[in-house]
PDB file of C-alpha atoms in Angstrom:
ATOM      1  CA  UNK B1044      10.861  18.855  -4.706  1.00 88.00           C
ATOM      2  CA  UNK B1045       8.889  16.236  -2.799  1.00 95.00           C
ATOM      3  CA  UNK B1046      10.458  13.230  -1.095  1.00 97.00           C
ATOM      4  CA  UNK B1047      10.126  10.275  -3.492  1.00 97.00           C
ATOM      5  CA  UNK B1048       9.040   7.274  -1.392  1.00 98.00           C
ATOM      6  CA  UNK B1049      11.115   4.452  -2.855  1.00 97.00           C
ATOM      7  CA  UNK B1050       9.185   1.177  -2.619  1.00 97.00           C
ATOM      8  CA  UNK B1051      12.008  -0.736  -4.321  1.00 97.00           C
ATOM      9  CA  UNK B1052      14.578   0.018  -1.627  1.00 98.00           C
ATOM     10  CA  UNK B1053      12.132  -0.343   1.300  1.00 98.00           C
ATOM     11  CA  UNK B1054      10.842  -3.674  -0.050  1.00 98.00           C
ATOM     12  CA  UNK B1055      14.464  -4.829  -0.426  1.00 98.00           C
ATOM     13  CA  UNK B1056      15.076  -3.995   3.288  1.00 98.00           C
ATOM     14  CA  UNK B1057      12.010  -6.032   4.302  1.00 98.00           C
ATOM     15  CA  UNK B1058      13.064  -8.982   2.122  1.00 98.00           C
ATOM     16  CA  UNK B1059      16.516  -8.948   3.778  1.00 98.00           C
ATOM     17  CA  UNK B1060      14.850  -9.003   7.232  1.00 98.00           C
ATOM     18  CA  UNK B1061      12.618 -11.917   6.143  1.00 98.00           C
ATOM     19  CA  UNK B1062      15.639 -13.738   4.690  1.00 98.00           C
ATOM     20  CA  UNK B1063      17.333 -13.532   8.115  1.00 98.00           C
ATOM     21  CA  UNK B1064      14.166 -14.814   9.839  1.00 97.00           C
ATOM     22  CA  UNK B1065      13.884 -17.752   7.419  1.00 97.00           C
ATOM     23  CA  UNK B1066      17.545 -18.599   7.911  1.00 97.00           C
ATOM     24  CA  UNK B1067      17.060 -18.557  11.725  1.00 97.00           C
ATOM     25  CA  UNK B1068      14.007 -20.842  11.351  1.00 96.00           C
ATOM     26  CA  UNK B1069      16.021 -23.227   9.136  1.00 95.00           C
ATOM     27  CA  UNK B1070      18.694 -23.357  11.850  1.00 96.00           C
ATOM     28  CA  UNK B1071      15.925 -24.634  14.179  1.00 95.00           C
ATOM     29  CA  UNK B1072      14.971 -27.273  11.582  1.00 94.00           C
ATOM     30  CA  UNK B1073      11.856 -25.421  10.392  1.00 94.00           C
ATOM     31  CA  UNK B1074      11.110 -24.803   6.724  1.00 94.00           C
ATOM     32  CA  UNK B1075       8.607 -22.299   5.322  1.00 96.00           C
ATOM     33  CA  UNK B1076       6.484 -23.401   2.343  1.00 97.00           C
ATOM     34  CA  UNK B1077       4.043 -21.327   0.276  1.00 98.00           C
ATOM     35  CA  UNK B1078       1.554 -22.998  -2.097  1.00 98.00           C
ATOM     36  CA  UNK B1079       0.524 -20.748  -5.003  1.00 97.00           C
ATOM     37  CA  UNK B1080      -2.526 -21.689  -7.089  1.00 97.00           C
ATOM     38  CA  UNK B1081      -3.285 -20.072 -10.430  1.00 97.00           C
ATOM     39  CA  UNK B1082      -6.372 -20.991 -12.444  1.00 97.00           C
ATOM     40  CA  UNK B1083      -6.141 -20.088 -16.154  1.00 95.00           C
ATOM     41  CA  UNK B1084      -3.376 -18.142 -17.879  1.00 88.00           C
ATOM     42  CA  UNK B1085      -4.263 -14.464 -17.350  1.00 86.00           C
ATOM     43  CA  UNK B1086      -1.036 -12.672 -18.466  1.00 85.00           C
ATOM     44  CA  UNK B1087      -0.974 -10.191 -15.545  1.00 83.00           C
ATOM     45  CA  UNK B1088      -1.596 -13.021 -13.058  1.00 87.00           C
ATOM     46  CA  UNK B1089       1.243 -15.047 -14.615  1.00 89.00           C
ATOM     47  CA  UNK B1090       3.627 -12.091 -14.110  1.00 88.00           C
ATOM     48  CA  UNK B1091       2.558 -11.726 -10.456  1.00 88.00           C
ATOM     49  CA  UNK B1092       2.908 -15.461  -9.807  1.00 91.00           C
ATOM     50  CA  UNK B1093       6.386 -15.431 -11.406  1.00 92.00           C
ATOM     51  CA  UNK B1094       7.430 -12.510  -9.189  1.00 93.00           C
ATOM     52  CA  UNK B1095       6.140 -14.325  -6.075  1.00 94.00           C
ATOM     53  CA  UNK B1096       8.160 -17.440  -6.972  1.00 94.00           C
ATOM     54  CA  UNK B1097      11.314 -15.319  -7.466  1.00 95.00           C
ATOM     55  CA  UNK B1098      10.792 -13.582  -4.118  1.00 96.00           C
ATOM     56  CA  UNK B1099      10.312 -16.960  -2.374  1.00 97.00           C
ATOM     57  CA  UNK B1100      13.548 -18.291  -3.887  1.00 97.00           C
ATOM     58  CA  UNK B1101      15.399 -15.144  -2.798  1.00 97.00           C
ATOM     59  CA  UNK B1102      14.330 -15.199   0.875  1.00 98.00           C
ATOM     60  CA  UNK B1103      14.566 -18.984   1.218  1.00 97.00           C
ATOM     61  CA  UNK B1104      10.870 -19.929   1.199  1.00 97.00           C
ATOM     62  CA  UNK B1105       9.951 -23.175  -0.584  1.00 97.00           C
ATOM     63  CA  UNK B1106       7.212 -22.609  -3.162  1.00 96.00           C
ATOM     64  CA  UNK B1107       4.753 -25.125  -4.597  1.00 96.00           C
ATOM     65  CA  UNK B1108       3.112 -24.031  -7.855  1.00 94.00           C
ATOM     66  CA  UNK B1109      -0.281 -25.325  -8.983  1.00 97.00           C
ATOM     67  CA  UNK B1110      -1.061 -24.041 -12.479  1.00 95.00           C
ATOM     68  CA  UNK B1111      -4.573 -25.234 -13.266  1.00 97.00           C
ATOM     69  CA  UNK B1112      -6.421 -24.984 -16.592  1.00 96.00           C
ATOM     70  CA  UNK B1113      -9.130 -22.340 -17.096  1.00 96.00           C
ATOM     71  CA  UNK B1114     -11.860 -25.024 -17.116  1.00 97.00           C
ATOM     72  CA  UNK B1115     -10.988 -26.311 -13.604  1.00 97.00           C
ATOM     73  CA  UNK B1116     -14.240 -26.640 -11.644  1.00 97.00           C
ATOM     74  CA  UNK B1117     -14.906 -24.946  -8.321  1.00 97.00           C
ATOM     75  CA  UNK B1118     -15.136 -28.404  -6.673  1.00 98.00           C
ATOM     76  CA  UNK B1119     -11.676 -29.374  -7.996  1.00 98.00           C
ATOM     77  CA  UNK B1120     -10.173 -26.118  -6.723  1.00 98.00           C
ATOM     78  CA  UNK B1121     -11.812 -26.465  -3.282  1.00 98.00           C
ATOM     79  CA  UNK B1122     -10.605 -30.067  -3.073  1.00 98.00           C
ATOM     80  CA  UNK B1123      -6.989 -28.963  -3.773  1.00 98.00           C
ATOM     81  CA  UNK B1124      -7.264 -26.221  -1.095  1.00 98.00           C
ATOM     82  CA  UNK B1125      -8.626 -28.830   1.370  1.00 98.00           C
ATOM     83  CA  UNK B1126      -5.595 -31.068   0.707  1.00 98.00           C
ATOM     84  CA  UNK B1127      -3.177 -28.160   1.210  1.00 98.00           C
ATOM     85  CA  UNK B1128      -4.967 -27.137   4.437  1.00 98.00           C
ATOM     86  CA  UNK B1129      -4.245 -30.631   5.797  1.00 98.00           C
ATOM     87  CA  UNK B1130      -0.560 -30.664   4.777  1.00 97.00           C
ATOM     88  CA  UNK B1131       1.474 -29.712   7.836  1.00 95.00           C
ATOM     89  CA  UNK B1132       4.505 -28.769   5.746  1.00 95.00           C
ATOM     90  CA  UNK B1133       2.488 -26.064   3.882  1.00 97.00           C
ATOM     91  CA  UNK B1134       2.484 -22.824   5.925  1.00 97.00           C
ATOM     92  CA  UNK B1135       0.780 -20.481   3.468  1.00 97.00           C
ATOM     93  CA  UNK B1136      -1.799 -20.854   0.677  1.00 98.00           C
ATOM     94  CA  UNK B1137      -2.325 -18.191  -1.955  1.00 97.00           C
ATOM     95  CA  UNK B1138      -4.935 -18.364  -4.717  1.00 97.00           C
ATOM     96  CA  UNK B1139      -4.123 -15.816  -7.430  1.00 95.00           C
ATOM     97  CA  UNK B1140      -7.090 -13.525  -8.178  1.00 92.00           C
ATOM     98  CA  UNK B1141      -9.048 -12.875 -10.355  1.00 91.00           C
ATOM     99  CA  UNK B1142     -10.478 -16.365 -10.867  1.00 96.00           C
ATOM    100  CA  UNK B1143     -12.464 -17.459 -13.957  1.00 95.00           C
ATOM    101  CA  UNK B1144     -16.114 -16.312 -13.857  1.00 95.00           C
ATOM    102  CA  UNK B1145     -17.552 -19.762 -13.070  1.00 97.00           C
ATOM    103  CA  UNK B1146     -15.697 -19.912  -9.723  1.00 97.00           C
ATOM    104  CA  UNK B1147     -17.007 -18.099  -6.629  1.00 98.00           C
ATOM    105  CA  UNK B1148     -14.023 -16.112  -5.253  1.00 96.00           C
ATOM    106  CA  UNK B1149     -15.667 -15.678  -1.866  1.00 96.00           C
ATOM    107  CA  UNK B1150     -16.138 -19.452  -1.423  1.00 98.00           C
ATOM    108  CA  UNK B1151     -12.477 -20.004  -2.378  1.00 98.00           C
ATOM    109  CA  UNK B1152     -11.177 -17.367   0.080  1.00 97.00           C
ATOM    110  CA  UNK B1153     -13.302 -18.865   2.884  1.00 98.00           C
ATOM    111  CA  UNK B1154     -12.023 -22.378   2.094  1.00 98.00           C
ATOM    112  CA  UNK B1155      -8.411 -21.465   2.939  1.00 98.00           C
ATOM    113  CA  UNK B1156      -7.436 -22.296   6.532  1.00 97.00           C
ATOM    114  CA  UNK B1157      -7.269 -18.891   8.331  1.00 96.00           C
ATOM    115  CA  UNK B1158      -3.899 -19.934   9.792  1.00 96.00           C
ATOM    116  CA  UNK B1159      -2.503 -20.246   6.237  1.00 97.00           C
ATOM    117  CA  UNK B1160      -4.241 -17.170   4.787  1.00 97.00           C
ATOM    118  CA  UNK B1161      -1.052 -15.238   3.938  1.00 97.00           C
ATOM    119  CA  UNK B1162      -3.031 -12.906   1.624  1.00 96.00           C
ATOM    120  CA  UNK B1163      -5.073 -11.708   4.630  1.00 96.00           C
ATOM    121  CA  UNK B1164      -8.415 -11.971   2.763  1.00 95.00           C
ATOM    122  CA  UNK B1165     -10.197 -14.589   4.937  1.00 96.00           C
ATOM    123  CA  UNK B1166     -13.160 -13.189   6.953  1.00 95.00           C
ATOM    124  CA  UNK B1167     -11.401 -14.334  10.147  1.00 96.00           C
ATOM    125  CA  UNK B1168      -8.263 -12.304   9.238  1.00 96.00           C
ATOM    126  CA  UNK B1169     -10.384  -9.245   8.394  1.00 95.00           C
ATOM    127  CA  UNK B1170     -12.424  -9.632  11.610  1.00 95.00           C
ATOM    128  CA  UNK B1171      -9.227  -9.858  13.686  1.00 95.00           C
ATOM    129  CA  UNK B1172      -7.983  -6.615  12.107  1.00 94.00           C
ATOM    130  CA  UNK B1173     -11.334  -4.911  12.895  1.00 93.00           C
ATOM    131  CA  UNK B1174     -11.156  -5.706  16.601  1.00 94.00           C
ATOM    132  CA  UNK B1175      -7.402  -5.288  17.014  1.00 89.00           C
ATOM    133  CA  UNK B1176      -6.538  -8.988  17.363  1.00 92.00           C
ATOM    134  CA  UNK B1177      -3.401 -10.501  15.826  1.00 90.00           C
ATOM    135  CA  UNK B1178      -3.844 -12.028  12.363  1.00 92.00           C
ATOM    136  CA  UNK B1179      -2.684 -11.770   8.764  1.00 96.00           C
ATOM    137  CA  UNK B1180      -3.100  -8.335   7.188  1.00 95.00           C
ATOM    138  CA  UNK B1181      -3.765  -7.826   3.477  1.00 95.00           C
ATOM    139  CA  UNK B1182      -0.331  -7.318   1.864  1.00 96.00           C
ATOM    140  CA  UNK B1183      -0.833  -4.029  -0.024  1.00 97.00           C
ATOM    141  CA  UNK B1184      -2.231  -1.997   2.923  1.00 98.00           C
ATOM    142  CA  UNK B1185       0.370  -3.539   5.281  1.00 98.00           C
ATOM    143  CA  UNK B1186       3.059  -2.521   2.774  1.00 98.00           C
ATOM    144  CA  UNK B1187       1.748   1.069   2.658  1.00 98.00           C
ATOM    145  CA  UNK B1188       2.030   1.352   6.466  1.00 98.00           C
ATOM    146  CA  UNK B1189       5.661   0.183   6.198  1.00 98.00           C
ATOM    147  CA  UNK B1190       6.335   2.702   3.386  1.00 98.00           C
ATOM    148  CA  UNK B1191       5.032   5.540   5.581  1.00 98.00           C
ATOM    149  CA  UNK B1192       6.850   4.455   8.761  1.00 98.00           C
ATOM    150  CA  UNK B1193      10.185   3.744   7.083  1.00 98.00           C
ATOM    151  CA  UNK B1194      10.029   7.074   5.218  1.00 98.00           C
ATOM    152  CA  UNK B1195       9.628   8.963   8.511  1.00 97.00           C
ATOM    153  CA  UNK B1196       5.959   9.910   7.959  1.00 98.00           C
ATOM    154  CA  UNK B1197       4.103  10.319  11.271  1.00 98.00           C
ATOM    155  CA  UNK B1198       0.569   8.835  11.094  1.00 98.00           C
ATOM    156  CA  UNK B1199      -0.699   9.498  14.640  1.00 98.00           C
ATOM    157  CA  UNK B1200      -3.010  12.504  14.804  1.00 98.00           C
ATOM    158  CA  UNK B1201      -2.892  13.081  11.045  1.00 98.00           C
ATOM    159  CA  UNK B1202      -5.929  13.547   8.795  1.00 98.00           C
ATOM    160  CA  UNK B1203      -5.855  10.472   6.521  1.00 98.00           C
ATOM    161  CA  UNK B1204      -8.123  10.077   3.481  1.00 98.00           C
ATOM    162  CA  UNK B1205      -8.420   6.764   1.631  1.00 98.00           C
ATOM    163  CA  UNK B1206     -10.038   7.005  -1.810  1.00 98.00           C
ATOM    164  CA  UNK B1207     -11.516   3.579  -2.599  1.00 97.00           C
ATOM    165  CA  UNK B1208     -13.367   1.059  -0.417  1.00 96.00           C
ATOM    166  CA  UNK B1209     -12.390  -2.350  -1.816  1.00 94.00           C
ATOM    167  CA  UNK B1210     -12.028  -5.325   0.518  1.00 92.00           C
ATOM    168  CA  UNK B1211      -8.447  -5.820  -0.662  1.00 91.00           C
ATOM    169  CA  UNK B1212      -7.097  -2.253  -0.217  1.00 95.00           C
ATOM    170  CA  UNK B1213      -9.516   0.487   0.860  1.00 96.00           C
ATOM    171  CA  UNK B1214     -11.222  -1.054   3.897  1.00 96.00           C
ATOM    172  CA  UNK B1215      -8.151  -2.742   5.492  1.00 96.00           C
ATOM    173  CA  UNK B1216      -6.133   0.429   4.752  1.00 97.00           C
ATOM    174  CA  UNK B1217      -8.583   2.525   6.786  1.00 98.00           C
ATOM    175  CA  UNK B1218      -8.426   0.044   9.686  1.00 97.00           C
ATOM    176  CA  UNK B1219      -4.607   0.015   9.688  1.00 97.00           C
ATOM    177  CA  UNK B1220      -4.444   3.830   9.692  1.00 98.00           C
ATOM    178  CA  UNK B1221      -6.869   3.845  12.648  1.00 96.00           C
ATOM    179  CA  UNK B1222      -4.627   1.329  14.410  1.00 95.00           C
ATOM    180  CA  UNK B1223      -1.758   3.808  13.950  1.00 97.00           C
ATOM    181  CA  UNK B1224      -3.944   6.574  15.507  1.00 97.00           C
ATOM    182  CA  UNK B1225      -4.711   8.422  12.269  1.00 98.00           C
ATOM    183  CA  UNK B1226      -8.044  10.255  11.847  1.00 98.00           C
ATOM    184  CA  UNK B1227      -9.524   8.417   8.886  1.00 98.00           C
ATOM    185  CA  UNK B1228     -12.045   9.251   6.159  1.00 98.00           C
ATOM    186  CA  UNK B1229     -12.934   6.707   3.457  1.00 98.00           C
ATOM    187  CA  UNK B1230     -14.080   8.350   0.199  1.00 98.00           C
ATOM    188  CA  UNK B1231     -15.514   6.522  -2.824  1.00 95.00           C
ATOM    189  CA  UNK B1232     -17.501   6.890  -6.054  1.00 91.00           C
ATOM    190  CA  UNK B1233     -20.605   8.161  -4.203  1.00 95.00           C
ATOM    191  CA  UNK B1234     -18.730  10.749  -2.077  1.00 97.00           C
ATOM    192  CA  UNK B1235     -20.124  14.270  -2.545  1.00 96.00           C
ATOM    193  CA  UNK B1236     -17.491  17.018  -3.132  1.00 95.00           C
ATOM    194  CA  UNK B1237     -14.602  14.545  -3.387  1.00 97.00           C
ATOM    195  CA  UNK B1238     -12.069  17.357  -3.898  1.00 97.00           C
ATOM    196  CA  UNK B1239     -13.159  19.015  -0.635  1.00 97.00           C
ATOM    197  CA  UNK B1240     -12.667  15.722   1.213  1.00 98.00           C
ATOM    198  CA  UNK B1241      -9.269  14.850  -0.301  1.00 98.00           C
ATOM    199  CA  UNK B1242      -7.954  18.399   0.234  1.00 98.00           C
ATOM    200  CA  UNK B1243      -8.265  17.858   4.005  1.00 98.00           C
ATOM    201  CA  UNK B1244      -5.777  14.990   3.883  1.00 98.00           C
ATOM    202  CA  UNK B1245      -2.310  15.166   5.421  1.00 98.00           C
ATOM    203  CA  UNK B1246      -1.935  11.607   4.075  1.00 98.00           C
ATOM    204  CA  UNK B1247      -3.869  10.793   0.879  1.00 98.00           C
ATOM    205  CA  UNK B1248      -4.034   7.144  -0.244  1.00 98.00           C
ATOM    206  CA  UNK B1249      -5.574   6.565  -3.668  1.00 98.00           C
ATOM    207  CA  UNK B1250      -6.917   3.178  -4.820  1.00 97.00           C
ATOM    208  CA  UNK B1251      -9.672   3.998  -7.323  1.00 95.00           C
ATOM    209  CA  UNK B1252      -8.557   2.130 -10.441  1.00 92.00           C
ATOM    210  CA  UNK B1253      -8.817   5.169 -12.760  1.00 94.00           C
ATOM    211  CA  UNK B1254      -5.643   6.354 -14.525  1.00 95.00           C
ATOM    212  CA  UNK B1255      -4.402   9.814 -13.462  1.00 96.00           C
ATOM    213  CA  UNK B1256      -7.730  10.697 -11.836  1.00 96.00           C
ATOM    214  CA  UNK B1257      -6.155  12.635  -8.948  1.00 97.00           C
ATOM    215  CA  UNK B1258      -4.719  15.978 -10.062  1.00 98.00           C
ATOM    216  CA  UNK B1259      -3.250  18.785  -7.939  1.00 97.00           C
ATOM    217  CA  UNK B1260      -6.689  20.308  -7.252  1.00 97.00           C
ATOM    218  CA  UNK B1261      -7.499  17.227  -5.106  1.00 98.00           C
ATOM    219  CA  UNK B1262      -4.356  17.633  -2.984  1.00 98.00           C
ATOM    220  CA  UNK B1263      -3.540  19.855  -0.010  1.00 98.00           C
ATOM    221  CA  UNK B1264      -0.190  21.673  -0.177  1.00 98.00           C
ATOM    222  CA  UNK B1265       2.410  19.567   1.673  1.00 98.00           C
ATOM    223  CA  UNK B1266       0.349  16.339   1.782  1.00 98.00           C
ATOM    224  CA  UNK B1267       1.861  12.852   1.542  1.00 98.00           C
ATOM    225  CA  UNK B1268       0.379  11.033  -1.495  1.00 98.00           C
ATOM    226  CA  UNK B1269       0.371   7.232  -1.868  1.00 98.00           C
ATOM    227  CA  UNK B1270      -0.713   5.899  -5.281  1.00 98.00           C
ATOM    228  CA  UNK B1271      -1.968   2.289  -5.302  1.00 97.00           C
ATOM    229  CA  UNK B1272      -3.129   2.285  -8.953  1.00 95.00           C
ATOM    230  CA  UNK B1273      -1.280   0.703 -11.853  1.00 92.00           C
ATOM    231  CA  UNK B1274      -2.329   1.115 -15.503  1.00 91.00           C
ATOM    232  CA  UNK B1275      -0.856   1.400 -18.979  1.00 88.00           C
ATOM    233  CA  UNK B1276      -1.456   4.763 -20.679  1.00 85.00           C
ATOM    234  CA  UNK B1277      -2.023   5.414 -24.377  1.00 85.00           C
ATOM    235  CA  UNK B1278       1.769   5.150 -24.975  1.00 86.00           C
ATOM    236  CA  UNK B1279       1.887   1.784 -23.126  1.00 87.00           C
ATOM    237  CA  UNK B1280       3.762   3.412 -20.225  1.00 90.00           C
ATOM    238  CA  UNK B1281       2.883   2.488 -16.631  1.00 91.00           C
ATOM    239  CA  UNK B1282       1.005   5.130 -14.654  1.00 94.00           C
ATOM    240  CA  UNK B1283      -1.064   5.291 -11.470  1.00 95.00           C
ATOM    241  CA  UNK B1284      -4.356   6.717 -10.204  1.00 97.00           C
ATOM    242  CA  UNK B1285      -2.498   9.971  -9.462  1.00 97.00           C
ATOM    243  CA  UNK B1286      -1.297  12.369 -12.175  1.00 97.00           C
ATOM    244  CA  UNK B1287       2.272  12.261 -10.854  1.00 97.00           C
ATOM    245  CA  UNK B1288       3.715  15.198 -12.841  1.00 96.00           C
ATOM    246  CA  UNK B1289       0.813  17.446 -11.839  1.00 98.00           C
ATOM    247  CA  UNK B1290       0.681  16.451  -8.155  1.00 98.00           C
ATOM    248  CA  UNK B1291       4.395  16.035  -7.260  1.00 98.00           C
ATOM    249  CA  UNK B1292       5.165  19.799  -7.085  1.00 98.00           C
ATOM    250  CA  UNK B1293       2.493  20.429  -4.405  1.00 98.00           C
ATOM    251  CA  UNK B1294       3.075  17.474  -2.042  1.00 97.00           C
ATOM    252  CA  UNK B1295       5.770  16.791   0.571  1.00 98.00           C
ATOM    253  CA  UNK B1296       6.191  13.104  -0.360  1.00 98.00           C
ATOM    254  CA  UNK B1297       4.810  10.838  -3.092  1.00 98.00           C
ATOM    255  CA  UNK B1298       5.110   7.260  -4.354  1.00 98.00           C
ATOM    256  CA  UNK B1299       6.071   6.782  -8.009  1.00 97.00           C
ATOM    257  CA  UNK B1300       4.407   4.252 -10.351  1.00 96.00           C
ATOM    258  CA  UNK B1301       6.120   1.900 -10.939  1.00 94.00           C
ATOM    259  CA  UNK B1302       8.492   1.484  -7.982  1.00 95.00           C
ATOM    260  CA  UNK B1303       6.247   2.686  -5.145  1.00 96.00           C
ATOM    261  CA  UNK B1304       3.519   0.506  -3.637  1.00 97.00           C
ATOM    262  CA  UNK B1305       3.914  -2.427  -6.095  1.00 94.00           C
ATOM    263  CA  UNK B1306       7.147  -3.979  -4.745  1.00 95.00           C
ATOM    264  CA  UNK B1307       5.817  -3.719  -1.167  1.00 97.00           C
ATOM    265  CA  UNK B1308       2.934  -6.141  -1.782  1.00 95.00           C
ATOM    266  CA  UNK B1309       5.273  -9.074  -2.483  1.00 95.00           C
ATOM    267  CA  UNK B1310       7.652  -8.078   0.347  1.00 97.00           C
ATOM    268  CA  UNK B1311       4.752  -8.179   2.831  1.00 98.00           C
ATOM    269  CA  UNK B1312       3.584 -11.518   1.413  1.00 97.00           C
ATOM    270  CA  UNK B1313       7.060 -12.886   2.250  1.00 98.00           C
ATOM    271  CA  UNK B1314       6.751 -11.343   5.736  1.00 98.00           C
ATOM    272  CA  UNK B1315       3.327 -13.021   6.237  1.00 97.00           C
ATOM    273  CA  UNK B1316       4.760 -16.383   5.124  1.00 97.00           C
ATOM    274  CA  UNK B1317       7.499 -16.132   7.771  1.00 96.00           C
ATOM    275  CA  UNK B1318       4.869 -15.192  10.387  1.00 95.00           C
ATOM    276  CA  UNK B1319       2.722 -18.202   9.347  1.00 95.00           C
ATOM    277  CA  UNK B1320       5.246 -20.574  10.952  1.00 91.00           C
ATOM    278  CA  UNK B1321       4.170 -19.244  14.368  1.00 80.00           C
TER     279      UNK B1321
END
């Protein structure tokens, strides 16, 4: 049986550590405040925003919620971000993605002050990660590194394959694995012989957005498999990009869906908010 990497318990550890940090900051008279902006009422976004508010309340971070109507203009949104950038008491700004089609996501991400970019999406944050400078790191990839480290998985010297090259997961994931001295390959929809590439991996991280795409014939015996995907199957049950039942018997460790990577994203957001005070 593989080791089940439990994101719920590891995220709970991180939240406890953040809670202690926040309490120490409060003792010095410093508060931590996160502003969360949601445009429109996308049901999945509303669930995420609700979970972020709960996590803030738990660790002791103040949260400001801005729930804007779908028809909010780009100018109105940028104006709100500008006001929050100027507010000294606001340490972090998070704009829930996706945004309505008439708003340019890239312009919105760039508008957030890099010192308050707790999502780690600003070009300055990404550039800092590329050249090994301190800065905010995108929450999901940062959470995956914590999952591996706290589960006793050695990254240094290992063959790591990331399937997916998005700006939010795939690219920062590859950079973080390099920072931990992994040997990294990024595979994607245009990769020839994908199975040959993924079968080299000691650590396989999958963020492709296709339900149960990765079966055991993509996985090397004894590999560690991290599943970033989250979908609902034909029976309305949650599943990932990895066919868990098929892959689990051949790997040494695996993340379940739900309860693997998901809880880590919010835990690392809380961590970034605490770091923003610096």
